[in-house]
Short mmCIF file of C-alpha atoms in Angstrom, two decimals:
data_model
loop_
_atom_site.label_atom_id
_atom_site.label_comp_id
_atom_site.label_asym_id
_atom_site.label_seq_id
_atom_site.Cartn_x
_atom_site.Cartn_y
_atom_site.Cartn_z
CA MET A 1 -25.71 3.64 -2.08
CA GLU A 2 -23.33 6.58 -1.97
CA THR A 3 -20.01 6.94 -3.83
CA VAL A 4 -17.36 7.97 -1.31
CA SER A 5 -14.50 8.07 -3.83
CA GLU A 6 -13.40 6.71 -7.19
CA ASN A 7 -9.78 6.70 -8.35
CA LYS A 8 -8.48 5.44 -11.64
CA CYS A 9 -6.08 2.60 -10.92
CA PHE A 10 -4.31 0.15 -13.27
CA GLY A 11 -6.68 1.08 -16.07
CA GLY A 12 -9.75 0.37 -13.93
CA THR A 13 -11.42 2.09 -11.00
CA GLN A 14 -10.82 1.76 -7.29
CA GLY A 15 -14.10 2.85 -5.73
CA VAL A 16 -15.29 3.24 -2.15
CA TYR A 17 -19.03 3.08 -1.50
CA LYS A 18 -21.28 3.46 1.52
CA HIS A 19 -24.73 1.99 1.99
CA ALA A 20 -27.34 1.45 4.68
CA SER A 21 -26.95 -2.18 5.70
CA LYS A 22 -30.05 -4.06 6.76
CA ALA A 23 -28.06 -6.99 8.17
CA CYS A 24 -25.84 -4.79 10.34
CA ALA A 25 -28.42 -2.06 10.97
CA CYS A 26 -25.90 0.68 10.30
CA ASP A 27 -24.07 2.30 7.39
CA MET A 28 -21.38 0.04 5.94
CA THR A 29 -18.47 1.04 3.70
CA PHE A 30 -16.68 -1.19 1.17
CA GLY A 31 -13.99 -0.90 -1.48
CA LEU A 32 -14.46 -2.27 -4.99
CA PHE A 33 -11.81 -2.46 -7.69
CA LEU A 34 -13.25 -2.85 -11.17
CA PRO A 35 -10.77 -3.71 -13.92
CA GLU A 36 -11.01 -2.01 -17.29
CA GLU A 37 -12.87 -5.04 -18.69
CA ALA A 38 -15.88 -4.18 -16.51
CA GLN A 39 -16.63 -1.33 -18.92
CA PHE A 40 -17.48 -3.88 -21.57
CA GLY A 41 -19.15 -6.70 -19.63
CA GLU A 42 -19.39 -8.58 -16.39
CA VAL A 43 -16.18 -9.66 -14.71
CA PRO A 44 -15.55 -12.31 -12.05
CA VAL A 45 -15.14 -11.34 -8.40
CA LEU A 46 -12.47 -12.00 -5.80
CA TRP A 47 -13.39 -11.16 -2.21
CA TYR A 48 -10.68 -10.02 0.20
CA LEU A 49 -11.63 -10.22 3.88
CA SER A 50 -9.42 -8.25 6.24
CA GLY A 51 -8.07 -8.95 9.69
CA LEU A 52 -8.47 -7.53 13.19
CA THR A 53 -8.48 -3.72 13.46
CA CYS A 54 -8.77 -3.26 9.68
CA THR A 55 -11.40 -1.32 7.76
CA HIS A 56 -12.18 -1.68 4.06
CA GLU A 57 -9.17 0.51 3.42
CA ASN A 58 -6.08 -1.37 4.64
CA ALA A 59 -5.84 -4.06 1.98
CA MET A 60 -7.14 -1.69 -0.67
CA THR A 61 -4.11 0.55 -0.17
CA LYS A 62 -1.41 -1.84 1.06
CA ALA A 63 -1.87 -5.32 -0.40
CA GLY A 64 -0.95 -4.45 -3.98
CA ALA A 65 -3.76 -6.63 -5.33
CA GLN A 66 -5.04 -4.27 -8.01
CA ALA A 67 -1.97 -4.74 -10.22
CA TRP A 68 -2.67 -8.45 -10.56
CA ALA A 69 -6.45 -8.19 -10.64
CA ALA A 70 -6.15 -5.73 -13.52
CA GLU A 71 -3.85 -8.12 -15.34
CA GLN A 72 -6.37 -10.94 -14.87
CA GLY A 73 -9.54 -8.90 -15.50
CA ILE A 74 -10.97 -9.65 -12.06
CA ALA A 75 -12.86 -7.38 -9.65
CA LEU A 76 -11.80 -7.11 -6.00
CA VAL A 77 -14.20 -6.51 -3.10
CA PHE A 78 -12.85 -5.15 0.17
CA PRO A 79 -15.59 -5.25 2.83
CA ASP A 80 -15.24 -3.73 6.27
CA THR A 81 -14.54 -6.09 9.19
CA SER A 82 -17.50 -5.12 11.37
CA PRO A 83 -20.41 -2.75 11.82
CA ARG A 84 -19.34 0.68 13.07
CA GLY A 85 -20.61 3.96 14.36
CA GLU A 86 -22.37 5.49 17.31
CA GLY A 87 -24.94 3.17 18.77
CA VAL A 88 -22.94 0.11 17.66
CA ALA A 89 -21.55 -1.89 20.58
CA ASN A 90 -17.81 -1.86 21.07
CA ASP A 91 -15.07 -3.03 23.40
CA GLU A 92 -11.85 -1.40 24.49
CA ALA A 93 -9.83 -4.40 23.31
CA TYR A 94 -8.58 -4.35 19.70
CA ASP A 95 -9.84 -7.90 19.17
CA LEU A 96 -13.51 -7.58 20.08
CA GLY A 97 -16.31 -5.41 18.75
CA GLN A 98 -15.72 -2.80 16.04
CA GLY A 99 -12.92 -3.95 13.73
CA ALA A 100 -13.28 -7.52 14.97
CA GLY A 101 -16.57 -8.90 13.67
CA PHE A 102 -15.09 -12.38 13.11
CA TYR A 103 -17.53 -13.02 10.24
CA VAL A 104 -20.27 -14.49 12.45
CA ASN A 105 -23.89 -13.63 13.21
CA ALA A 106 -23.87 -12.64 16.88
CA THR A 107 -26.61 -14.10 19.03
CA GLN A 108 -25.54 -12.52 22.32
CA ASP A 109 -26.00 -9.07 23.77
CA PRO A 110 -24.75 -6.43 23.32
CA TRP A 111 -23.54 -7.65 19.91
CA ALA A 112 -26.60 -9.23 18.31
CA PRO A 113 -28.33 -6.05 17.08
CA HIS A 114 -25.51 -5.09 14.67
CA PHE A 115 -22.84 -7.81 14.46
CA GLN A 116 -24.34 -9.92 11.66
CA MET A 117 -21.23 -10.08 9.51
CA TRP A 118 -21.86 -13.57 8.12
CA ASP A 119 -25.18 -12.47 6.65
CA TYR A 120 -23.66 -9.23 5.48
CA ILE A 121 -20.85 -10.93 3.54
CA ALA A 122 -22.80 -14.01 2.47
CA GLU A 123 -26.06 -12.36 1.42
CA GLU A 124 -26.52 -8.63 1.62
CA LEU A 125 -23.31 -7.36 0.05
CA PRO A 126 -23.25 -9.87 -2.85
CA ALA A 127 -26.84 -8.91 -3.71
CA LEU A 128 -25.96 -5.22 -3.64
CA LEU A 129 -22.86 -5.77 -5.77
CA GLY A 130 -24.70 -7.86 -8.35
CA GLU A 131 -27.39 -5.20 -8.75
CA ASN A 132 -25.09 -2.20 -9.03
CA PHE A 133 -21.93 -3.27 -10.82
CA ALA A 134 -20.83 -5.24 -13.88
CA LEU A 135 -19.99 -8.34 -11.86
CA ASP A 136 -20.60 -11.97 -12.76
CA MET A 137 -21.80 -13.30 -9.42
CA ASP A 138 -21.68 -16.85 -10.80
CA ARG A 139 -17.89 -16.55 -10.75
CA GLN A 140 -16.73 -15.72 -7.24
CA SER A 141 -13.64 -16.65 -5.24
CA ILE A 142 -12.52 -15.54 -1.80
CA THR A 143 -9.35 -14.81 0.16
CA GLY A 144 -8.41 -13.00 3.33
CA HIS A 145 -5.79 -12.33 5.97
CA SER A 146 -5.70 -13.52 9.58
CA MET A 147 -9.27 -13.04 10.91
CA GLY A 148 -10.18 -12.49 7.26
CA GLY A 149 -8.50 -15.75 6.29
CA HIS A 150 -10.71 -17.40 8.89
CA GLY A 151 -13.69 -15.66 7.30
CA ALA A 152 -12.71 -16.69 3.79
CA LEU A 153 -12.24 -20.35 4.70
CA THR A 154 -15.39 -20.64 6.82
CA LEU A 155 -17.55 -18.87 4.25
CA ALA A 156 -16.11 -20.97 1.43
CA MET A 157 -16.75 -24.24 3.22
CA GLY A 158 -20.03 -23.05 4.77
CA LEU A 159 -21.56 -22.00 1.44
CA PRO A 160 -20.92 -24.97 -0.88
CA GLY A 161 -21.03 -24.01 -4.55
CA ARG A 162 -20.65 -20.28 -3.89
CA PHE A 163 -16.91 -19.89 -4.40
CA ARG A 164 -14.77 -21.55 -7.05
CA SER A 165 -11.55 -21.28 -5.05
CA VAL A 166 -10.45 -20.13 -1.62
CA SER A 167 -7.12 -18.91 -0.30
CA ALA A 168 -5.83 -17.33 2.87
CA PHE A 169 -2.84 -15.47 4.20
CA ALA A 170 -1.98 -16.51 7.77
CA PRO A 171 -5.57 -17.42 8.66
CA ILE A 172 -6.84 -17.90 12.20
CA ALA A 173 -7.10 -21.58 11.45
CA ASN A 174 -8.50 -23.18 14.57
CA PRO A 175 -10.28 -20.47 16.59
CA THR A 176 -12.19 -22.84 18.85
CA GLN A 177 -8.81 -23.82 20.30
CA SER A 178 -7.15 -20.38 20.35
CA ASP A 179 -7.30 -17.16 22.33
CA TRP A 180 -8.00 -15.60 18.94
CA GLY A 181 -11.36 -17.27 18.77
CA LYS A 182 -12.50 -18.52 22.14
CA LYS A 183 -12.89 -14.96 23.43
CA GLN A 184 -14.80 -13.73 20.40
CA LEU A 185 -16.94 -16.82 19.79
CA SER A 186 -17.95 -16.76 23.48
CA ALA A 187 -18.85 -13.09 23.30
CA TYR A 188 -20.73 -13.22 20.01
CA LEU A 189 -22.24 -16.74 20.11
CA GLY A 190 -22.30 -17.83 23.72
CA ASP A 191 -21.80 -21.56 24.16
CA SER A 192 -23.14 -22.90 20.87
CA GLY A 193 -22.62 -22.71 17.13
CA TRP A 194 -18.84 -22.55 17.20
CA ASP A 195 -18.01 -25.45 14.90
CA LYS A 196 -19.13 -23.86 11.67
CA HIS A 197 -16.77 -20.96 12.41
CA ASP A 198 -13.60 -23.01 12.67
CA ALA A 199 -11.76 -23.71 9.41
CA THR A 200 -9.99 -26.75 10.77
CA LEU A 201 -13.22 -28.37 11.99
CA LEU A 202 -14.92 -27.56 8.69
CA MET A 203 -12.00 -29.05 6.80
CA GLN A 204 -12.38 -32.22 8.87
CA GLU A 205 -16.16 -32.34 8.41
CA VAL A 206 -16.86 -31.12 4.88
CA GLY A 207 -13.78 -29.74 3.13
CA PHE A 208 -13.96 -27.51 0.07
CA ASP A 209 -15.13 -28.50 -3.39
CA GLY A 210 -12.33 -26.77 -5.27
CA PRO A 211 -8.71 -25.73 -4.84
CA VAL A 212 -7.34 -24.21 -1.62
CA LEU A 213 -4.17 -22.15 -1.21
CA ILE A 214 -2.77 -21.20 2.20
CA ASP A 215 0.33 -19.05 2.77
CA GLN A 216 1.71 -18.76 6.28
CA GLY A 217 4.78 -16.79 7.32
CA GLY A 218 7.28 -18.89 9.23
CA ALA A 219 8.33 -15.89 11.34
CA ASP A 220 4.76 -14.77 12.05
CA GLN A 221 4.60 -13.31 15.54
CA PHE A 222 1.15 -14.86 16.04
CA LEU A 223 1.84 -18.48 15.09
CA ASP A 224 0.63 -19.76 18.47
CA LEU A 225 -2.70 -18.04 17.99
CA LEU A 226 -3.14 -18.92 14.32
CA LYS A 227 -2.49 -22.67 14.68
CA PRO A 228 -1.64 -23.35 11.03
CA GLU A 229 -0.57 -26.91 11.88
CA ALA A 230 -4.17 -27.82 12.70
CA LEU A 231 -5.45 -26.70 9.31
CA SER A 232 -2.51 -28.12 7.39
CA GLY A 233 -3.00 -31.48 9.07
CA ALA A 234 -6.71 -31.45 8.41
CA MET A 235 -6.15 -30.60 4.73
CA ALA A 236 -3.74 -33.49 4.30
CA ALA A 237 -5.91 -35.92 6.26
CA ARG A 238 -8.90 -35.08 4.07
CA ARG A 239 -6.85 -35.27 0.84
CA GLN A 240 -8.13 -31.75 0.16
CA GLU A 241 -7.12 -30.41 -3.25
CA GLY A 242 -4.83 -27.59 -2.31
CA THR A 243 -1.48 -26.19 -1.30
CA PHE A 244 -0.19 -25.14 2.10
CA ARG A 245 3.01 -23.09 2.02
CA MET A 246 5.16 -22.17 5.01
CA GLN A 247 7.06 -19.10 3.87
CA LYS A 248 10.37 -18.87 5.66
CA GLY A 249 11.15 -15.59 7.38
CA TYR A 250 7.87 -13.81 6.65
CA ASP A 251 5.80 -12.22 9.42
CA HIS A 252 2.14 -11.21 9.77
CA SER A 253 2.36 -7.85 7.99
CA TYR A 254 1.20 -6.49 4.67
CA PHE A 255 4.79 -6.91 3.48
CA PHE A 256 4.09 -10.65 3.67
CA ILE A 257 0.69 -10.33 2.01
CA SER A 258 1.88 -8.15 -0.86
CA THR A 259 4.79 -10.51 -1.53
CA PHE A 260 2.48 -13.41 -2.33
CA MET A 261 -0.53 -11.54 -3.66
CA GLU A 262 0.41 -12.19 -7.28
CA ASP A 263 0.34 -15.94 -6.62
CA HIS A 264 -3.07 -15.75 -4.95
CA VAL A 265 -4.69 -13.68 -7.67
CA ALA A 266 -3.27 -15.98 -10.34
CA PHE A 267 -4.52 -19.00 -8.39
CA HIS A 268 -8.04 -17.59 -8.23
CA ALA A 269 -7.92 -16.40 -11.84
CA GLU A 270 -7.33 -19.93 -13.00
CA ALA A 271 -10.53 -21.04 -11.23
CA LEU A 272 -12.53 -17.98 -12.24
CA HIS A 273 -11.62 -18.01 -15.91
CA SER A 274 -12.03 -21.76 -16.44
CA MET B 1 21.52 4.14 14.01
CA GLU B 2 18.59 2.25 15.46
CA THR B 3 16.52 -0.45 13.74
CA VAL B 4 12.85 0.44 14.13
CA SER B 5 11.55 -2.58 12.22
CA GLU B 6 12.54 -5.12 9.59
CA ASN B 7 10.00 -7.16 7.62
CA LYS B 8 10.75 -9.75 5.01
CA CYS B 9 9.24 -8.60 1.76
CA PHE B 10 9.52 -10.00 -1.78
CA GLY B 11 12.51 -12.09 -0.76
CA GLY B 12 14.34 -9.07 0.63
CA THR B 13 13.93 -6.87 3.69
CA GLN B 14 11.86 -3.75 4.23
CA GLY B 15 13.59 -1.96 7.07
CA VAL B 16 12.88 1.24 8.96
CA TYR B 17 15.79 2.95 10.69
CA LYS B 18 16.23 5.99 12.91
CA HIS B 19 19.35 8.06 13.37
CA ALA B 20 20.51 11.33 14.86
CA SER B 21 20.79 13.70 11.91
CA LYS B 22 23.49 16.34 12.00
CA ALA B 23 22.05 18.27 9.07
CA CYS B 24 18.57 18.47 10.54
CA ALA B 25 19.65 18.53 14.19
CA CYS B 26 17.02 15.99 15.18
CA ASP B 27 16.28 12.29 14.89
CA MET B 28 15.33 11.27 11.35
CA THR B 29 13.60 8.09 10.22
CA PHE B 30 13.87 6.43 6.82
CA GLY B 31 12.71 3.26 5.09
CA LEU B 32 15.08 1.05 3.10
CA PHE B 33 14.12 -1.93 0.98
CA LEU B 34 17.00 -4.27 0.29
CA PRO B 35 16.40 -6.96 -2.35
CA GLU B 36 17.61 -10.49 -1.77
CA GLU B 37 20.70 -9.78 -3.90
CA ALA B 38 22.00 -7.43 -1.19
CA GLN B 39 22.89 -10.50 0.87
CA PHE B 40 25.55 -11.36 -1.69
CA GLY B 41 26.91 -8.00 -2.76
CA GLU B 42 26.22 -4.33 -3.30
CA VAL B 43 23.07 -3.37 -5.16
CA PRO B 44 22.14 -0.12 -6.92
CA VAL B 45 19.87 2.40 -5.22
CA LEU B 46 16.64 4.11 -6.22
CA TRP B 47 15.57 7.05 -4.06
CA TYR B 48 11.88 7.78 -3.63
CA LEU B 49 11.07 11.26 -2.30
CA SER B 50 7.57 11.73 -0.95
CA GLY B 51 5.09 14.55 -1.14
CA LEU B 52 3.44 17.01 1.23
CA THR B 53 2.20 15.53 4.54
CA CYS B 54 4.00 12.22 3.98
CA THR B 55 6.51 10.51 6.24
CA HIS B 56 8.94 7.76 5.21
CA GLU B 57 6.03 5.35 5.52
CA ASN B 58 3.45 6.31 2.89
CA ALA B 59 5.22 5.19 -0.27
CA MET B 60 6.80 2.29 1.56
CA THR B 61 3.36 0.82 2.24
CA LYS B 62 1.25 2.15 -0.64
CA ALA B 63 3.31 2.58 -3.80
CA GLY B 64 3.89 -1.10 -4.51
CA ALA B 65 7.50 -0.44 -5.48
CA GLN B 66 9.09 -3.38 -3.68
CA ALA B 67 7.63 -5.92 -6.10
CA TRP B 68 9.45 -4.37 -9.02
CA ALA B 69 12.62 -3.44 -7.11
CA ALA B 70 12.92 -7.07 -6.00
CA GLU B 71 12.51 -8.20 -9.59
CA GLN B 72 15.26 -5.82 -10.70
CA GLY B 73 17.60 -6.31 -7.74
CA ILE B 74 17.49 -2.67 -6.72
CA ALA B 75 17.33 -1.09 -3.27
CA LEU B 76 14.72 1.57 -2.46
CA VAL B 77 15.27 4.45 -0.04
CA PHE B 78 12.26 6.23 1.45
CA PRO B 79 13.41 9.33 3.37
CA ASP B 80 11.13 11.45 5.50
CA THR B 81 9.93 14.76 4.03
CA SER B 82 11.16 17.05 6.81
CA PRO B 83 12.71 17.21 10.25
CA ARG B 84 10.23 16.44 13.02
CA GLY B 85 9.74 16.43 16.74
CA GLU B 86 9.45 18.76 19.67
CA GLY B 87 11.65 21.76 19.31
CA VAL B 88 11.37 21.63 15.51
CA ALA B 89 9.49 24.57 14.03
CA ASN B 90 6.10 23.87 12.51
CA ASP B 91 3.11 25.57 10.96
CA GLU B 92 -0.57 24.82 11.20
CA ALA B 93 -0.88 24.56 7.42
CA TYR B 94 -0.31 21.14 5.86
CA ASP B 95 2.02 22.62 3.28
CA LEU B 96 4.63 24.33 5.47
CA GLY B 97 6.93 23.05 8.18
CA GLN B 98 6.88 19.43 9.32
CA GLY B 99 5.91 17.16 6.44
CA ALA B 100 6.70 19.91 3.93
CA GLY B 101 10.47 20.40 3.87
CA PHE B 102 10.51 21.04 0.10
CA TYR B 103 14.04 19.62 -0.17
CA VAL B 104 15.80 22.94 0.45
CA ASN B 105 18.25 24.27 3.03
CA ALA B 106 16.28 26.91 4.91
CA THR B 107 18.07 30.18 5.55
CA GLN B 108 15.22 31.94 7.35
CA ASP B 109 13.93 31.78 10.89
CA PRO B 110 12.31 29.83 12.44
CA TRP B 111 13.18 27.15 9.86
CA ALA B 112 16.95 27.40 9.45
CA PRO B 113 18.02 25.42 12.55
CA HIS B 114 16.44 22.15 11.38
CA PHE B 115 15.08 22.41 7.83
CA GLN B 116 18.22 21.42 5.91
CA MET B 117 16.61 18.76 3.75
CA TRP B 118 18.81 19.32 0.70
CA ASP B 119 21.94 18.56 2.69
CA TYR B 120 20.23 15.68 4.41
CA ILE B 121 19.22 13.98 1.14
CA ALA B 122 22.26 15.03 -0.89
CA GLU B 123 24.98 14.37 1.68
CA GLU B 124 24.19 13.00 5.09
CA LEU B 125 21.81 10.17 4.27
CA PRO B 126 23.79 8.82 1.30
CA ALA B 127 26.92 8.70 3.46
CA LEU B 128 25.06 6.86 6.21
CA LEU B 129 23.56 4.40 3.73
CA GLY B 130 26.87 3.70 2.03
CA GLU B 131 28.54 2.95 5.37
CA ASN B 132 25.86 0.70 6.80
CA PHE B 133 24.29 -1.25 3.96
CA ALA B 134 25.32 -3.27 0.90
CA LEU B 135 24.63 -0.42 -1.51
CA ASP B 136 26.61 0.59 -4.56
CA MET B 137 26.51 4.36 -4.19
CA ASP B 138 28.08 4.74 -7.63
CA ARG B 139 24.78 3.54 -9.08
CA GLN B 140 21.98 5.80 -7.88
CA SER B 141 18.76 7.00 -9.47
CA ILE B 142 15.94 9.08 -8.04
CA THR B 143 12.18 9.48 -8.28
CA GLY B 144 9.42 11.09 -6.27
CA HIS B 145 5.84 12.27 -6.11
CA SER B 146 4.50 15.81 -6.11
CA MET B 147 6.77 17.78 -3.72
CA GLY B 148 9.01 14.70 -3.90
CA GLY B 149 8.99 14.85 -7.69
CA HIS B 150 10.18 18.43 -7.33
CA GLY B 151 12.89 17.17 -4.97
CA ALA B 152 13.94 14.38 -7.30
CA LEU B 153 14.22 16.65 -10.34
CA THR B 154 16.02 19.49 -8.56
CA LEU B 155 18.47 17.16 -6.84
CA ALA B 156 19.14 15.29 -10.08
CA MET B 157 19.85 18.46 -12.02
CA GLY B 158 21.57 20.18 -9.10
CA LEU B 159 24.03 17.34 -8.49
CA PRO B 160 25.40 16.53 -11.96
CA GLY B 161 26.83 13.02 -12.18
CA ARG B 162 25.16 11.81 -9.01
CA PHE B 163 22.09 10.11 -10.50
CA ARG B 164 21.97 7.98 -13.63
CA SER B 165 18.29 8.61 -14.26
CA VAL B 166 15.47 10.69 -12.80
CA SER B 167 11.72 10.28 -12.88
CA ALA B 168 8.74 11.89 -11.21
CA PHE B 169 5.06 11.29 -10.59
CA ALA B 170 3.06 14.52 -10.83
CA PRO B 171 5.94 16.74 -9.74
CA ILE B 172 5.59 20.31 -8.54
CA ALA B 173 7.23 21.39 -11.74
CA ASN B 174 7.49 25.15 -11.55
CA PRO B 175 7.28 26.20 -7.89
CA THR B 176 8.60 29.71 -8.38
CA GLN B 177 5.39 30.38 -10.31
CA SER B 178 2.94 28.41 -8.14
CA ASP B 179 1.22 28.69 -4.79
CA TRP B 180 2.87 25.32 -4.13
CA GLY B 181 6.28 26.91 -4.07
CA LYS B 182 6.09 30.66 -3.63
CA LYS B 183 4.78 30.27 -0.08
CA GLN B 184 7.40 27.70 0.93
CA LEU B 185 10.38 29.22 -0.87
CA SER B 186 9.55 32.58 0.70
CA ALA B 187 9.32 31.07 4.15
CA TYR B 188 12.41 28.90 3.92
CA LEU B 189 14.67 30.99 1.66
CA GLY B 190 13.42 34.54 1.83
CA ASP B 191 13.90 36.42 -1.42
CA SER B 192 16.90 34.63 -2.90
CA GLY B 193 18.10 31.26 -4.08
CA TRP B 194 14.85 30.13 -5.63
CA ASP B 195 16.03 29.23 -9.10
CA LYS B 196 17.95 26.10 -8.19
CA HIS B 197 14.77 24.76 -6.59
CA ASP B 198 12.60 24.97 -9.67
CA ALA B 199 12.70 21.97 -12.03
CA THR B 200 11.51 23.98 -15.01
CA LEU B 201 14.15 26.68 -14.56
CA LEU B 202 16.83 24.02 -14.07
CA MET B 203 15.66 22.23 -17.18
CA GLN B 204 15.99 25.50 -19.10
CA GLU B 205 19.42 26.27 -17.64
CA VAL B 206 21.23 22.95 -17.33
CA GLY B 207 19.00 19.94 -18.04
CA PHE B 208 19.87 16.42 -16.96
CA ASP B 209 22.69 14.27 -18.28
CA GLY B 210 20.65 11.10 -18.62
CA PRO B 211 17.11 9.93 -19.24
CA VAL B 212 14.06 11.59 -17.66
CA LEU B 213 10.59 10.08 -17.21
CA ILE B 214 7.59 12.13 -16.05
CA ASP B 215 4.10 10.75 -15.47
CA GLN B 216 1.25 13.20 -14.84
CA GLY B 217 -2.38 12.29 -14.23
CA GLY B 218 -4.73 14.09 -16.59
CA ALA B 219 -7.44 14.24 -13.91
CA ASP B 220 -5.07 15.39 -11.16
CA GLN B 221 -6.93 17.74 -8.83
CA PHE B 222 -3.78 19.87 -8.46
CA LEU B 223 -2.86 20.48 -12.12
CA ASP B 224 -2.99 24.25 -11.66
CA LEU B 225 -0.46 24.06 -8.84
CA LEU B 226 1.82 21.47 -10.45
CA LYS B 227 2.22 23.26 -13.80
CA PRO B 228 3.35 20.22 -15.82
CA GLU B 229 3.11 22.21 -19.06
CA ALA B 230 6.05 24.37 -17.97
CA LEU B 231 8.32 21.38 -17.43
CA SER B 232 7.12 19.54 -20.50
CA GLY B 233 7.76 22.59 -22.63
CA ALA B 234 11.20 23.11 -21.13
CA MET B 235 12.11 19.46 -21.73
CA ALA B 236 11.13 19.68 -25.37
CA ALA B 237 12.81 23.04 -25.87
CA ARG B 238 16.07 21.71 -24.46
CA ARG B 239 15.82 18.46 -26.49
CA GLN B 240 16.18 16.69 -23.14
CA GLU B 241 16.44 12.92 -23.45
CA GLY B 242 13.25 11.79 -21.84
CA THR B 243 9.56 11.03 -21.85
CA PHE B 244 6.64 13.06 -20.58
CA ARG B 245 3.37 11.14 -20.31
CA MET B 246 -0.07 12.62 -19.63
CA GLN B 247 -2.07 9.72 -18.22
CA LYS B 248 -5.74 10.17 -19.01
CA GLY B 249 -8.13 9.92 -16.08
CA TYR B 250 -5.57 9.48 -13.30
CA ASP B 251 -5.53 11.71 -10.22
CA HIS B 252 -2.88 12.63 -7.62
CA SER B 253 -3.28 9.57 -5.39
CA TYR B 254 -1.21 6.50 -4.68
CA PHE B 255 -3.58 4.64 -7.02
CA PHE B 256 -1.97 6.67 -9.79
CA ILE B 257 1.55 6.11 -8.48
CA SER B 258 1.17 2.36 -7.99
CA THR B 259 -0.27 1.99 -11.49
CA PHE B 260 2.89 3.30 -13.14
CA MET B 261 5.48 2.22 -10.58
CA GLU B 262 6.50 -0.83 -12.61
CA ASP B 263 7.38 1.41 -15.55
CA HIS B 264 9.43 3.75 -13.38
CA VAL B 265 11.41 1.00 -11.68
CA ALA B 266 12.09 -0.65 -15.05
CA PHE B 267 13.16 2.72 -16.46
CA HIS B 268 15.65 3.25 -13.65
CA ALA B 269 16.82 -0.37 -13.73
CA GLU B 270 17.90 0.06 -17.33
CA ALA B 271 20.11 2.97 -16.32
CA LEU B 272 21.36 1.36 -13.12
CA HIS B 273 22.24 -2.00 -14.63
CA SER B 274 23.90 -0.66 -17.77
#
């Protein structure tokens, strides 16, 4: 593992690290914020999964999460959204290939050799983090934005017991029924294995054993693709512990995310510190 | 004036606007955050001047200032750092020409026709803002980073009575004695008129009629170019009302700025709301 950069930030350290990923068969880069408390012992971990076109860097610089994570004594992990580099398959569209891994293990060519993002986030990166940093991997929570909200919800429900709480900002909530989903699931998975990568279907089938928080901007330009109503309905039908908030006037941008980040970090802190 | 974008943010609006600048003889773009209170009446204004290579966008997306400005009911202005576009002189170096206006009125060719950033920030943009937005231009304060910290300090001391408070993050504090300064002042101004563009010399000569707050990272990679010791010494020698803080371990990045932004906004709010 190589240190790309480390900057002091809110009393802790915002680091960027690169490592050879076995799951993705390429070098992968991630951001990790460690609060000051990590100098004295292990701290709990909040994952932030990013959306289409993002790298590890977008949320790390724009979401304003470090202020609140420092206040709560929580680490933040910012993984990349896909494998990258020469020799890694790609597509000209912004919503397929590099920057658009969709948090699945691809079974189809040309994606299968590198696009194993589920395994990367669920297994390889947590193991690497636990070995190299002062993180308490028994206390993890997860959040994300858009495609990353989809990733957070599907990982949380797909890995029971792993995460204490899950939240999402404007998640792709029902990808099996959306053009943000059908295209990518077809390309990466072919005809099968879609259901476990749809937060609404998972909410209907299994739900989440802990609290859920969803924020959705009411003026989001992608509402038709995100389908928040499907997830909200499924949460209510299941009697899922959780909160779904429609935030009037907010769009899909980091200005929306940063506005409600304090709430999300506090929400996860309550689960992580209890 | 043209609206480039408006995003709801912390209950207010983060806008980006473009207008034909008379001072700079080109189109200029700026960011403006209006807190929710601006819907009901005029709000005070905090200027944020950015550093070398930045546009209006960097601080607007990375400094995390909107959270605190919203809390305090203060507007934030994010001007660009220079004129731009085809027909505007430039230099291959990152620290001269476009992105490096240094907040002076250039008198030398090829810069003089467009590089009139002092007039733009001191006169043209405030007039435009006062006409078009719910801003109380009798309550203004100013801050900035690096070259923008230089701009904030020189404008504050050069325009007595204009600003109620001034702060800076890692300002270029003594440009007449630094390679961040001598090069640009020579290019833009020739041999004369340097003194009113040096915060340390201004602090020695006139000082500031109000409180001053300076934050400087102790691990800043540009300490030799910034010369904080000159400004700190001048502040103490003058008995200037103010605070100079050397922040151990912090560098020159936005991770440093965002860490202390809450303090700066609160500092200015006290002056603006009193």
